[in-house]
Short mmCIF file of C-alpha atoms in Angstrom, two decimals:
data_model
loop_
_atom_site.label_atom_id
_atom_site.label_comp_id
_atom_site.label_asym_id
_atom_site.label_seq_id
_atom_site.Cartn_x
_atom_site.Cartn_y
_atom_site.Cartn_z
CA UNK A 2 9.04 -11.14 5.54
CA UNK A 3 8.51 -11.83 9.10
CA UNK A 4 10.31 -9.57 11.99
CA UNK A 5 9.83 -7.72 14.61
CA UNK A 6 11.92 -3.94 15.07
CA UNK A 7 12.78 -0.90 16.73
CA UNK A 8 13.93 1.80 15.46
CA UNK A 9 16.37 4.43 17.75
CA UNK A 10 16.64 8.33 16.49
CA UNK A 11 19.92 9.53 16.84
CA UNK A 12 19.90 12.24 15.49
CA UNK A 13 16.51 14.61 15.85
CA UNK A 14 16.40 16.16 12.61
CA UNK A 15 13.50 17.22 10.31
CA UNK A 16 11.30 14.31 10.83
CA UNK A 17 11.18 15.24 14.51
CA UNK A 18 10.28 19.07 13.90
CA UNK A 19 14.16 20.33 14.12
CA UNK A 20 16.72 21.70 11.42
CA UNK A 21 18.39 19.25 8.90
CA UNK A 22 18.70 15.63 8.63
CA UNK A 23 17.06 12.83 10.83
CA UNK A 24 19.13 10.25 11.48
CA UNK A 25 18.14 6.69 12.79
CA UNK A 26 19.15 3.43 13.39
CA UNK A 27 16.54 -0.04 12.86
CA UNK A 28 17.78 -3.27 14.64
CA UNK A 29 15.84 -6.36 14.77
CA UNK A 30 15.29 -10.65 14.60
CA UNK A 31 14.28 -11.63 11.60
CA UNK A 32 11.61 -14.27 12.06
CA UNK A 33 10.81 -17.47 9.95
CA UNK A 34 8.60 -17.20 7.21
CA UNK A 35 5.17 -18.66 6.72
CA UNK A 36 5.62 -19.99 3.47
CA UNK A 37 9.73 -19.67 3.33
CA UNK A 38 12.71 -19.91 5.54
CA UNK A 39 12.57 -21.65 8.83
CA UNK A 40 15.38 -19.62 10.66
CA UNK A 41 15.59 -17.01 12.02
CA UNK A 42 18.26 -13.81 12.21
CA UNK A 43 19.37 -10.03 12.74
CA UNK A 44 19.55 -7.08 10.77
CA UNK A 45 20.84 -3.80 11.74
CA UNK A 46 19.92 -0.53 9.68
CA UNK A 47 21.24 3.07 9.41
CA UNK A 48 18.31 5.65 8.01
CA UNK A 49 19.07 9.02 6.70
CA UNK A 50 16.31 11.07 5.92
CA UNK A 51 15.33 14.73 4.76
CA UNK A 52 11.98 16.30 3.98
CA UNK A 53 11.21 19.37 2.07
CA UNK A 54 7.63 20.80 1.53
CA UNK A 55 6.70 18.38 -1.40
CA UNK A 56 8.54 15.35 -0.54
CA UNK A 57 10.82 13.00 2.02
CA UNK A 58 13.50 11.38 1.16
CA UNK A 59 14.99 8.50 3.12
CA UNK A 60 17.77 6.45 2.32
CA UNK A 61 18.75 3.18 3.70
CA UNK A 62 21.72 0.84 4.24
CA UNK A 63 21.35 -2.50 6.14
CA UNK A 64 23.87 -5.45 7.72
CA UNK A 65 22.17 -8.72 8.53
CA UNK A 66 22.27 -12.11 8.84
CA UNK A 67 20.22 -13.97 7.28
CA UNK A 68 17.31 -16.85 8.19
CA UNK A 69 19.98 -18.77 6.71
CA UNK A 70 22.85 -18.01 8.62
CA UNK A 71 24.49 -15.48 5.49
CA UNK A 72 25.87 -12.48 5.49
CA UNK A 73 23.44 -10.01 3.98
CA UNK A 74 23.76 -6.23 2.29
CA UNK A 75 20.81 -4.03 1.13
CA UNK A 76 20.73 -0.42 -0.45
CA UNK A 77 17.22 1.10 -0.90
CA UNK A 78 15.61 4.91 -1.15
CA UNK A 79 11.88 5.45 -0.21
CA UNK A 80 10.82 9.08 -1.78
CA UNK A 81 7.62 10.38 -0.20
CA UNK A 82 5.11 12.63 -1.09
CA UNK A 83 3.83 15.61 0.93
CA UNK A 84 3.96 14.86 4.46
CA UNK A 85 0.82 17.63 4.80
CA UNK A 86 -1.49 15.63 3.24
CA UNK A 87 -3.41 12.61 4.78
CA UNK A 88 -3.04 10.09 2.75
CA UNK A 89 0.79 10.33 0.34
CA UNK A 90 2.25 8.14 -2.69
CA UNK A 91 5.30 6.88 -1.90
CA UNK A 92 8.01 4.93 -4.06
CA UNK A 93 10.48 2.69 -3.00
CA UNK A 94 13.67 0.83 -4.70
CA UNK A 95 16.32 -1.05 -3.36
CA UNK A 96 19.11 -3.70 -3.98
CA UNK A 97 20.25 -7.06 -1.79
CA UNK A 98 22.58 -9.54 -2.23
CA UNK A 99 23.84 -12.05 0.60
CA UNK A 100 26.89 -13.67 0.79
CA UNK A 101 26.72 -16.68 -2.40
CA UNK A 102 23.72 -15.81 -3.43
CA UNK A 103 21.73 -13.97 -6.54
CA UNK A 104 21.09 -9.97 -6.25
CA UNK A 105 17.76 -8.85 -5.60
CA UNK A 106 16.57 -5.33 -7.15
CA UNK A 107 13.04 -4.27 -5.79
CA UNK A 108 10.48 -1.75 -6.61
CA UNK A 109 7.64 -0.29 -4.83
CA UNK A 110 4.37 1.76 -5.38
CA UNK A 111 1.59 2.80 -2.84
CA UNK A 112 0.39 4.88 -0.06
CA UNK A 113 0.67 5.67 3.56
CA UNK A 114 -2.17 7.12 4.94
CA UNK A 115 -1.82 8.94 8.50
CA UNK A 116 -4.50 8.31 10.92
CA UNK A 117 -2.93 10.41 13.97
CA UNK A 118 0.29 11.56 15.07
CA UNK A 119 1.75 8.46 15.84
CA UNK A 120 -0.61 5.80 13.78
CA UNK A 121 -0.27 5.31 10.04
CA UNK A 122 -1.34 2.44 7.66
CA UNK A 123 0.78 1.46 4.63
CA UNK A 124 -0.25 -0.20 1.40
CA UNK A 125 2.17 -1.07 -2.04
CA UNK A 126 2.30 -3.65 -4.46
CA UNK A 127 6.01 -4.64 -5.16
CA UNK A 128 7.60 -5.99 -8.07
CA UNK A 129 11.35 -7.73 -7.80
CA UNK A 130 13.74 -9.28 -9.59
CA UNK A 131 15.59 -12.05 -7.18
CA UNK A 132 18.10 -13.89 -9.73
CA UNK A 133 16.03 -15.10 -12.19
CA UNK A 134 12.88 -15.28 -10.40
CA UNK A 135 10.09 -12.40 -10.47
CA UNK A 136 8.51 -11.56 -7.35
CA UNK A 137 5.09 -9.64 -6.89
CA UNK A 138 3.75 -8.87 -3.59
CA UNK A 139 0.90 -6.76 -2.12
CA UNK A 140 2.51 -5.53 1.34
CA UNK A 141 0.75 -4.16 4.36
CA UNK A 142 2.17 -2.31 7.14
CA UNK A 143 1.34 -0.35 10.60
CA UNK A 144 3.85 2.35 12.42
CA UNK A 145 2.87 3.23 15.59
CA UNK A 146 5.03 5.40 17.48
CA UNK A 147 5.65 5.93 21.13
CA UNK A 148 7.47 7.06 23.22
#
């Protein structure tokens, strides 16, 4: 899906070279789709997150509303591998459901490989279960941080 975000810390935790949790917000416009919706809409996200030697752990709950103008929940965990190494597996699941419409349970293998401080590259292949349909996608991504 199409958007474009920014993410806030609000709490610098161990993501951000301090003690405990890291706490975040994401808020955004979702944007229409290439090959889907037409609309557009917002989404605001609060992220948790906590890393230990061999893995992160994030966890994620998220308010929008949707391209098509419904109100949307999601639920999802990403677990990490170890943040020392280059190039890390990562997992992610997660659950959505807006307002009328079928639940959406999502699953998520790949890697995120870290160029620089600042610069990494992400690649998984999701599978997903949205109401009866079976979704499989090969997703790409870029964080690039700045202050």
């Amino acid at each position: 899906d199409n958007g474009v975000f920014i993410k806030q810390v609000l709490r610098q935790g161990v993501l951000q070279e301090a003690s405990g949790p890291s706490i975040a917000t994401e808020y955004g416009l979702l944007l229409p789709s290439v090959h889907g919706a037409k609309g557009t809409g917002l989404s605001v996200t609060g992220i948790v997150s906590q890393r230990a030697e061999a893995v992160s752990l994030h966890l994620n709950a998220a308010l929008a509303w949707t391209r098509e103008h419904e109100p949307d929940l999601f639920l999802g965990a990403i677990l990490e591998g170890p943040y020392s190494w280059a190039v890390r597996p990562v997992a992610e699941m997660f659950g959505e459901q807006a307002s009328g419409g079928p639940r959406t349970t999502s699953s998520l293998v790949g890697v995120i490989w870290r160029v620089r401080d600042g610069l990494s590259f992400d690649v998984g292949i999701r599978k997903a279960h949205d109401g009866n349909e079976t979704v499989r996608e090969l997703r790409l991504g870029l964080t690039w941080t700045f202050i």
